[in-house]
Amino acid sequence: SQQGEEDPQALSIQEGENATMNCSYKTSINNLQWYRQNSGRGLVHLILIRSNEREKHSGRLRVTLDTSKKSSSLLITASRAADTASYFCATDIYTGNQFYFGTGTSLTVIP
Amino acid sequence: GAGVSQSPRYKVAKRGQDVALRCDPISGHVSLFWYQQALGQGPEFLTYFQNEAQLDKSGLPSDRFFAERPEGSVSTLKIQRTQQEDSAVYLCASSLVGHLEDGYTFGSGTRLTVV
């Protein structure tokens, strides 16, 4: 079973706007990662945030983590049509080798 | 190679047929994962290797699924007597131990359709 859920399931915005998607998870985690998946392709790693971090930036990406609420958010600023993809959060826990994916948010950026 | 390579890219199997899916990880990557992704869903963990050792196979859905990585590089996921519910994209990912910030590198997957 999947550890996380992304919200919203689908998001459609105009180019230049910001996109925010959220991830909630069930158990205590070691790290949380965000991945992007273009249609029919594999996943591309975007950013990792550790459980003792609260916020992280990478280019146009901003990730926050609230371990008390077991949630994370991914903000993409100044979106581009090329950002159109599905976005997944993935968590790993202290006692396991695997990492668990959420259900994904499908983002469409309209030119 | 530059990335994780998976073959075949697409596979159509008749129900009951055996299939073998191949993953070539990035050279030197110790960790290798297999994931199954159903249409419209997130990937679900199948199994994990560290070098040639299969350390976790808790995600394999049945004993029809078998994975191996005999020399610690190329891995094969075998599905025996395929069923329609096995239709999915099978993703392979690899990583270096101790390079967590880089995340995992995924292949483009093998799309299996069982008819």
PDB file of C-alpha atoms in Angstrom:
ATOM      1  CA  SER A   1       0.000   0.000   0.000  1.00  0.00           C
ATOM      2  CA  GLN A   2       1.147   3.513  -0.676  1.00  0.00           C
ATOM      3  CA  GLN A   3       2.457   5.662   2.117  1.00  0.00           C
ATOM      4  CA  GLY A   4       1.464   9.054   0.833  1.00  0.00           C
ATOM      5  CA  GLU A   5      -1.205  11.012  -0.882  1.00  0.00           C
ATOM      6  CA  GLU A   6      -0.749  14.076  -3.012  1.00  0.00           C
ATOM      7  CA  ASP A   7      -3.246  16.857  -3.168  1.00  0.00           C
ATOM      8  CA  PRO A   8      -4.655  18.008  -5.489  1.00  0.00           C
ATOM      9  CA  GLN A   9      -4.882  15.029  -7.834  1.00  0.00           C
ATOM     10  CA  ALA A  10      -4.838  17.390 -10.800  1.00  0.00           C
ATOM     11  CA  LEU A  11      -3.848  21.035 -11.193  1.00  0.00           C
ATOM     12  CA  SER A  12      -4.098  23.301 -14.217  1.00  0.00           C
ATOM     13  CA  ILE A  13      -2.481  26.748 -14.260  1.00  0.00           C
ATOM     14  CA  GLN A  14      -1.345  29.422 -16.690  1.00  0.00           C
ATOM     15  CA  GLU A  15       2.306  29.768 -17.601  1.00  0.00           C
ATOM     16  CA  GLY A  16       4.040  32.144 -15.195  1.00  0.00           C
ATOM     17  CA  GLU A  17       1.823  31.276 -12.237  1.00  0.00           C
ATOM     18  CA  ASN A  18       3.039  29.363  -9.204  1.00  0.00           C
ATOM     19  CA  ALA A  19       2.024  25.757  -8.634  1.00  0.00           C
ATOM     20  CA  THR A  20       1.674  24.270  -5.169  1.00  0.00           C
ATOM     21  CA  MET A  21       1.116  20.615  -4.473  1.00  0.00           C
ATOM     22  CA  ASN A  22       0.930  18.859  -1.141  1.00  0.00           C
ATOM     23  CA  CYS A  23       1.883  15.442   0.152  1.00  0.00           C
ATOM     24  CA  SER A  24       0.670  13.772   3.308  1.00  0.00           C
ATOM     25  CA  TYR A  25       2.138  10.574   4.712  1.00  0.00           C
ATOM     26  CA  LYS A  26       1.308   8.118   7.437  1.00  0.00           C
ATOM     27  CA  THR A  27       4.370   7.085   9.437  1.00  0.00           C
ATOM     28  CA  SER A  28       7.514   8.782  10.722  1.00  0.00           C
ATOM     29  CA  ILE A  29      10.074   9.253   7.987  1.00  0.00           C
ATOM     30  CA  ASN A  30      13.795   9.556   7.482  1.00  0.00           C
ATOM     31  CA  ASN A  31      13.725  11.573   4.268  1.00  0.00           C
ATOM     32  CA  LEU A  32      11.193  12.845   1.765  1.00  0.00           C
ATOM     33  CA  GLN A  33      11.872  13.239  -1.932  1.00  0.00           C
ATOM     34  CA  TRP A  34       9.954  14.769  -4.807  1.00  0.00           C
ATOM     35  CA  TYR A  35      10.033  13.264  -8.276  1.00  0.00           C
ATOM     36  CA  ARG A  36       8.653  14.335 -11.631  1.00  0.00           C
ATOM     37  CA  GLN A  37       7.345  11.968 -14.280  1.00  0.00           C
ATOM     38  CA  ASN A  38       6.615  12.971 -17.830  1.00  0.00           C
ATOM     39  CA  SER A  39       4.030  10.896 -19.642  1.00  0.00           C
ATOM     40  CA  GLY A  40       5.391   7.468 -20.527  1.00  0.00           C
ATOM     41  CA  ARG A  41       8.769   8.113 -18.970  1.00  0.00           C
ATOM     42  CA  GLY A  42      10.622   7.218 -15.791  1.00  0.00           C
ATOM     43  CA  LEU A  43      10.778   9.378 -12.707  1.00  0.00           C
ATOM     44  CA  VAL A  44      13.273  12.199 -12.347  1.00  0.00           C
ATOM     45  CA  HIS A  45      14.551  13.148  -8.918  1.00  0.00           C
ATOM     46  CA  LEU A  46      13.902  16.794  -8.071  1.00  0.00           C
ATOM     47  CA  ILE A  47      14.830  17.371  -4.462  1.00  0.00           C
ATOM     48  CA  LEU A  48      15.324  15.625  -1.119  1.00  0.00           C
ATOM     49  CA  ILE A  49      14.508  17.045   2.285  1.00  0.00           C
ATOM     50  CA  ARG A  50      15.637  15.374   5.477  1.00  0.00           C
ATOM     51  CA  SER A  51      13.368  14.899   8.480  1.00  0.00           C
ATOM     52  CA  ASN A  52      15.320  17.489  10.483  1.00  0.00           C
ATOM     53  CA  GLU A  53      14.948  20.137   7.763  1.00  0.00           C
ATOM     54  CA  ARG A  54      11.939  22.412   7.401  1.00  0.00           C
ATOM     55  CA  GLU A  55      12.530  24.084   4.057  1.00  0.00           C
ATOM     56  CA  LYS A  56      14.743  23.609   1.031  1.00  0.00           C
ATOM     57  CA  HIS A  57      15.211  25.454  -2.253  1.00  0.00           C
ATOM     58  CA  SER A  58      16.522  24.375  -5.625  1.00  0.00           C
ATOM     59  CA  GLY A  59      16.157  26.801  -8.514  1.00  0.00           C
ATOM     60  CA  ARG A  60      12.424  27.432  -8.991  1.00  0.00           C
ATOM     61  CA  LEU A  61      11.522  24.694  -6.512  1.00  0.00           C
ATOM     62  CA  ARG A  62      10.734  25.216  -2.856  1.00  0.00           C
ATOM     63  CA  VAL A  63       9.965  22.287  -0.586  1.00  0.00           C
ATOM     64  CA  THR A  64       8.665  22.462   2.955  1.00  0.00           C
ATOM     65  CA  LEU A  65       8.323  19.677   5.491  1.00  0.00           C
ATOM     66  CA  ASP A  66       6.147  19.643   8.606  1.00  0.00           C
ATOM     67  CA  THR A  67       6.826  16.431  10.480  1.00  0.00           C
ATOM     68  CA  SER A  68       4.255  17.260  13.164  1.00  0.00           C
ATOM     69  CA  LYS A  69       1.540  17.273  10.500  1.00  0.00           C
ATOM     70  CA  LYS A  70       3.230  14.554   8.428  1.00  0.00           C
ATOM     71  CA  SER A  71       3.028  16.704   5.353  1.00  0.00           C
ATOM     72  CA  SER A  72       5.189  18.343   2.709  1.00  0.00           C
ATOM     73  CA  SER A  73       4.569  20.852  -0.025  1.00  0.00           C
ATOM     74  CA  LEU A  74       6.270  21.490  -3.347  1.00  0.00           C
ATOM     75  CA  LEU A  75       6.101  24.965  -4.828  1.00  0.00           C
ATOM     76  CA  ILE A  76       7.121  25.583  -8.418  1.00  0.00           C
ATOM     77  CA  THR A  77       7.486  29.289  -9.100  1.00  0.00           C
ATOM     78  CA  ALA A  78       7.072  31.003 -12.459  1.00  0.00           C
ATOM     79  CA  SER A  79       5.801  27.817 -14.087  1.00  0.00           C
ATOM     80  CA  ARG A  80       6.604  26.919 -17.685  1.00  0.00           C
ATOM     81  CA  ALA A  81       4.818  24.689 -20.169  1.00  0.00           C
ATOM     82  CA  ALA A  82       7.735  22.257 -19.799  1.00  0.00           C
ATOM     83  CA  ASP A  83       6.778  21.753 -16.136  1.00  0.00           C
ATOM     84  CA  THR A  84       3.704  19.822 -17.302  1.00  0.00           C
ATOM     85  CA  ALA A  85       4.098  16.375 -15.720  1.00  0.00           C
ATOM     86  CA  SER A  86       3.018  14.250 -12.771  1.00  0.00           C
ATOM     87  CA  TYR A  87       4.707  14.958  -9.452  1.00  0.00           C
ATOM     88  CA  PHE A  88       5.187  12.374  -6.732  1.00  0.00           C
ATOM     89  CA  CYS A  89       6.465  12.509  -3.201  1.00  0.00           C
ATOM     90  CA  ALA A  90       8.402   9.542  -1.878  1.00  0.00           C
ATOM     91  CA  THR A  91       9.266   8.805   1.726  1.00  0.00           C
ATOM     92  CA  ASP A  92      11.703   6.420   3.292  1.00  0.00           C
ATOM     93  CA  ILE A  93      11.502   5.216   6.850  1.00  0.00           C
ATOM     94  CA  TYR A  94      14.245   4.439   9.306  1.00  0.00           C
ATOM     95  CA  THR A  95      13.755   0.696   9.402  1.00  0.00           C
ATOM     96  CA  GLY A  96      13.303  -0.167   5.744  1.00  0.00           C
ATOM     97  CA  ASN A  97      15.146  -0.169   2.447  1.00  0.00           C
ATOM     98  CA  GLN A  98      12.268   0.809   0.280  1.00  0.00           C
ATOM     99  CA  PHE A  99      10.796   4.204  -0.343  1.00  0.00           C
ATOM    100  CA  TYR A 100       7.094   4.768  -0.681  1.00  0.00           C
ATOM    101  CA  PHE A 101       5.465   6.892  -3.344  1.00  0.00           C
ATOM    102  CA  GLY A 102       2.301   8.887  -3.087  1.00  0.00           C
ATOM    103  CA  THR A 103      -0.498   8.861  -5.608  1.00  0.00           C
ATOM    104  CA  GLY A 104       0.783  11.852  -7.582  1.00  0.00           C
ATOM    105  CA  THR A 105      -0.402  15.265  -8.734  1.00  0.00           C
ATOM    106  CA  SER A 106      -0.909  15.810 -12.442  1.00  0.00           C
ATOM    107  CA  LEU A 107       0.183  19.348 -13.311  1.00  0.00           C
ATOM    108  CA  THR A 108      -0.763  21.021 -16.579  1.00  0.00           C
ATOM    109  CA  VAL A 109       0.814  24.385 -17.398  1.00  0.00           C
ATOM    110  CA  ILE A 110      -1.050  26.178 -20.169  1.00  0.00           C
ATOM    111  CA  PRO A 111       1.131  28.314 -22.463  1.00  0.00           C
TER     112      PRO A 111
ATOM    113  CA  GLY B   1      25.998   4.019 -19.600  1.00  0.00           C
ATOM    114  CA  ALA B   2      24.670   7.446 -18.762  1.00  0.00           C
ATOM    115  CA  GLY B   3      21.407   6.254 -17.281  1.00  0.00           C
ATOM    116  CA  VAL B   4      19.394   3.254 -16.202  1.00  0.00           C
ATOM    117  CA  SER B   5      18.409   1.219 -19.225  1.00  0.00           C
ATOM    118  CA  GLN B   6      15.412  -1.089 -19.301  1.00  0.00           C
ATOM    119  CA  SER B   7      14.383  -3.550 -21.969  1.00  0.00           C
ATOM    120  CA  PRO B   8      12.134  -4.270 -23.638  1.00  0.00           C
ATOM    121  CA  ARG B   9      10.384  -0.908 -23.675  1.00  0.00           C
ATOM    122  CA  TYR B  10       7.039  -2.582 -24.379  1.00  0.00           C
ATOM    123  CA  LYS B  11       5.957  -6.170 -23.938  1.00  0.00           C
ATOM    124  CA  VAL B  12       2.668  -7.798 -24.843  1.00  0.00           C
ATOM    125  CA  ALA B  13       2.181 -11.240 -23.341  1.00  0.00           C
ATOM    126  CA  LYS B  14      -0.629 -13.708 -23.602  1.00  0.00           C
ATOM    127  CA  ARG B  15      -2.104 -14.731 -20.295  1.00  0.00           C
ATOM    128  CA  GLY B  16      -0.131 -17.644 -18.910  1.00  0.00           C
ATOM    129  CA  GLN B  17       3.079 -16.727 -20.703  1.00  0.00           C
ATOM    130  CA  ASP B  18       6.341 -16.144 -18.824  1.00  0.00           C
ATOM    131  CA  VAL B  19       8.156 -12.821 -19.265  1.00  0.00           C
ATOM    132  CA  ALA B  20      11.596 -11.502 -18.351  1.00  0.00           C
ATOM    133  CA  LEU B  21      12.312  -7.816 -17.926  1.00  0.00           C
ATOM    134  CA  ARG B  22      15.849  -6.505 -17.895  1.00  0.00           C
ATOM    135  CA  CYS B  23      17.432  -3.597 -16.052  1.00  0.00           C
ATOM    136  CA  ASP B  24      20.937  -2.227 -16.676  1.00  0.00           C
ATOM    137  CA  PRO B  25      21.718   0.131 -13.791  1.00  0.00           C
ATOM    138  CA  ILE B  26      24.282   2.885 -13.864  1.00  0.00           C
ATOM    139  CA  SER B  27      27.754   1.379 -13.597  1.00  0.00           C
ATOM    140  CA  GLY B  28      28.913   1.278 -10.006  1.00  0.00           C
ATOM    141  CA  HIS B  29      25.477   1.749  -8.493  1.00  0.00           C
ATOM    142  CA  VAL B  30      25.203  -0.646  -5.580  1.00  0.00           C
ATOM    143  CA  SER B  31      21.503  -0.301  -4.831  1.00  0.00           C
ATOM    144  CA  LEU B  32      18.838  -1.465  -7.272  1.00  0.00           C
ATOM    145  CA  PHE B  33      15.074  -1.331  -6.880  1.00  0.00           C
ATOM    146  CA  TRP B  34      12.146  -2.655  -8.874  1.00  0.00           C
ATOM    147  CA  TYR B  35       8.805  -0.864  -8.748  1.00  0.00           C
ATOM    148  CA  GLN B  36       5.431  -1.612 -10.332  1.00  0.00           C
ATOM    149  CA  GLN B  37       3.297   1.296 -11.508  1.00  0.00           C
ATOM    150  CA  ALA B  38      -0.332   0.723 -12.447  1.00  0.00           C
ATOM    151  CA  LEU B  39      -2.051   3.233 -14.712  1.00  0.00           C
ATOM    152  CA  GLY B  40      -2.737   6.499 -12.905  1.00  0.00           C
ATOM    153  CA  GLN B  41      -1.045   5.359  -9.705  1.00  0.00           C
ATOM    154  CA  GLY B  42       2.243   5.951  -7.976  1.00  0.00           C
ATOM    155  CA  PRO B  43       4.970   3.302  -8.151  1.00  0.00           C
ATOM    156  CA  GLU B  44       4.732   0.451  -5.663  1.00  0.00           C
ATOM    157  CA  PHE B  45       7.840  -1.211  -4.267  1.00  0.00           C
ATOM    158  CA  LEU B  46       8.597  -4.751  -5.408  1.00  0.00           C
ATOM    159  CA  THR B  47      12.143  -5.631  -4.366  1.00  0.00           C
ATOM    160  CA  TYR B  48      15.573  -4.237  -3.441  1.00  0.00           C
ATOM    161  CA  PHE B  49      19.131  -5.420  -4.096  1.00  0.00           C
ATOM    162  CA  GLN B  50      22.395  -4.320  -2.640  1.00  0.00           C
ATOM    163  CA  ASN B  51      25.009  -5.639  -5.035  1.00  0.00           C
ATOM    164  CA  GLU B  52      23.941  -9.242  -5.732  1.00  0.00           C
ATOM    165  CA  ALA B  53      22.084  -9.677  -2.445  1.00  0.00           C
ATOM    166  CA  GLN B  54      18.316  -9.390  -2.510  1.00  0.00           C
ATOM    167  CA  LEU B  55      17.746  -7.713   0.832  1.00  0.00           C
ATOM    168  CA  ASP B  56      14.043  -7.063   0.588  1.00  0.00           C
ATOM    169  CA  LYS B  57      11.440  -8.821  -1.542  1.00  0.00           C
ATOM    170  CA  SER B  58       8.445  -7.988   0.585  1.00  0.00           C
ATOM    171  CA  GLY B  59       6.700  -6.163  -2.257  1.00  0.00           C
ATOM    172  CA  LEU B  60       6.596  -9.046  -4.719  1.00  0.00           C
ATOM    173  CA  PRO B  61       2.852  -9.711  -5.104  1.00  0.00           C
ATOM    174  CA  SER B  62       3.052 -13.475  -5.501  1.00  0.00           C
ATOM    175  CA  ASP B  63       5.456 -16.357  -5.958  1.00  0.00           C
ATOM    176  CA  ARG B  64       5.026 -15.907  -9.714  1.00  0.00           C
ATOM    177  CA  PHE B  65       7.371 -12.921  -9.408  1.00  0.00           C
ATOM    178  CA  PHE B  66      11.092 -13.534  -9.145  1.00  0.00           C
ATOM    179  CA  ALA B  67      14.034 -11.136  -9.389  1.00  0.00           C
ATOM    180  CA  GLU B  68      17.756 -11.727  -9.573  1.00  0.00           C
ATOM    181  CA  ARG B  69      20.989  -9.791  -9.885  1.00  0.00           C
ATOM    182  CA  PRO B  70      23.608 -12.534  -9.994  1.00  0.00           C
ATOM    183  CA  GLU B  71      26.719 -10.437 -10.594  1.00  0.00           C
ATOM    184  CA  GLY B  72      25.632  -7.296  -8.824  1.00  0.00           C
ATOM    185  CA  SER B  73      24.989  -5.293 -11.984  1.00  0.00           C
ATOM    186  CA  VAL B  74      22.255  -6.284 -14.467  1.00  0.00           C
ATOM    187  CA  SER B  75      18.992  -7.385 -12.901  1.00  0.00           C
ATOM    188  CA  THR B  76      16.123  -9.417 -14.329  1.00  0.00           C
ATOM    189  CA  LEU B  77      12.541  -9.431 -13.119  1.00  0.00           C
ATOM    190  CA  LYS B  78      10.733 -12.579 -14.166  1.00  0.00           C
ATOM    191  CA  ILE B  79       6.987 -13.057 -14.056  1.00  0.00           C
ATOM    192  CA  GLN B  80       5.683 -16.580 -14.549  1.00  0.00           C
ATOM    193  CA  ARG B  81       2.219 -17.462 -15.833  1.00  0.00           C
ATOM    194  CA  THR B  82       1.296 -13.826 -16.365  1.00  0.00           C
ATOM    195  CA  GLN B  83      -2.190 -12.644 -15.407  1.00  0.00           C
ATOM    196  CA  GLN B  84      -4.106  -9.599 -16.581  1.00  0.00           C
ATOM    197  CA  GLU B  85      -3.576  -7.879 -13.237  1.00  0.00           C
ATOM    198  CA  ASP B  86       0.169  -7.948 -13.926  1.00  0.00           C
ATOM    199  CA  SER B  87      -0.338  -5.333 -16.649  1.00  0.00           C
ATOM    200  CA  ALA B  88       1.612  -2.279 -15.501  1.00  0.00           C
ATOM    201  CA  VAL B  89       4.805  -0.350 -16.051  1.00  0.00           C
ATOM    202  CA  TYR B  90       7.772  -1.948 -14.321  1.00  0.00           C
ATOM    203  CA  LEU B  91      10.373   0.577 -13.241  1.00  0.00           C
ATOM    204  CA  CYS B  92      13.949  -0.041 -12.221  1.00  0.00           C
ATOM    205  CA  ALA B  93      15.970   2.446 -10.164  1.00  0.00           C
ATOM    206  CA  SER B  94      19.552   2.487  -8.977  1.00  0.00           C
ATOM    207  CA  SER B  95      21.664   4.583  -6.663  1.00  0.00           C
ATOM    208  CA  LEU B  96      25.071   4.926  -5.096  1.00  0.00           C
ATOM    209  CA  VAL B  97      25.201   4.164  -1.389  1.00  0.00           C
ATOM    210  CA  GLY B  98      25.878   7.314   0.564  1.00  0.00           C
ATOM    211  CA  HIS B  99      24.666   9.677  -2.147  1.00  0.00           C
ATOM    212  CA  LEU B 100      21.188  10.154  -0.831  1.00  0.00           C
ATOM    213  CA  GLU B 101      20.969  13.790  -1.926  1.00  0.00           C
ATOM    214  CA  ASP B 102      21.159  12.646  -5.539  1.00  0.00           C
ATOM    215  CA  GLY B 103      18.056  10.526  -5.159  1.00  0.00           C
ATOM    216  CA  TYR B 104      17.492   7.472  -7.260  1.00  0.00           C
ATOM    217  CA  THR B 105      17.901   7.266 -11.017  1.00  0.00           C
ATOM    218  CA  PHE B 106      14.984   5.603 -12.734  1.00  0.00           C
ATOM    219  CA  GLY B 107      14.824   3.910 -16.076  1.00  0.00           C
ATOM    220  CA  SER B 108      11.995   4.647 -18.517  1.00  0.00           C
ATOM    221  CA  GLY B 109      10.325   1.392 -17.578  1.00  0.00           C
ATOM    222  CA  THR B 110       8.884  -1.620 -19.365  1.00  0.00           C
ATOM    223  CA  ARG B 111       5.189  -1.400 -20.144  1.00  0.00           C
ATOM    224  CA  LEU B 112       3.741  -4.898 -19.821  1.00  0.00           C
ATOM    225  CA  THR B 113       0.330  -5.630 -21.258  1.00  0.00           C
ATOM    226  CA  VAL B 114      -1.150  -9.050 -20.603  1.00  0.00           C
ATOM    227  CA  VAL B 115      -3.924  -9.996 -23.024  1.00  0.00           C
TER     228      VAL B 115
END
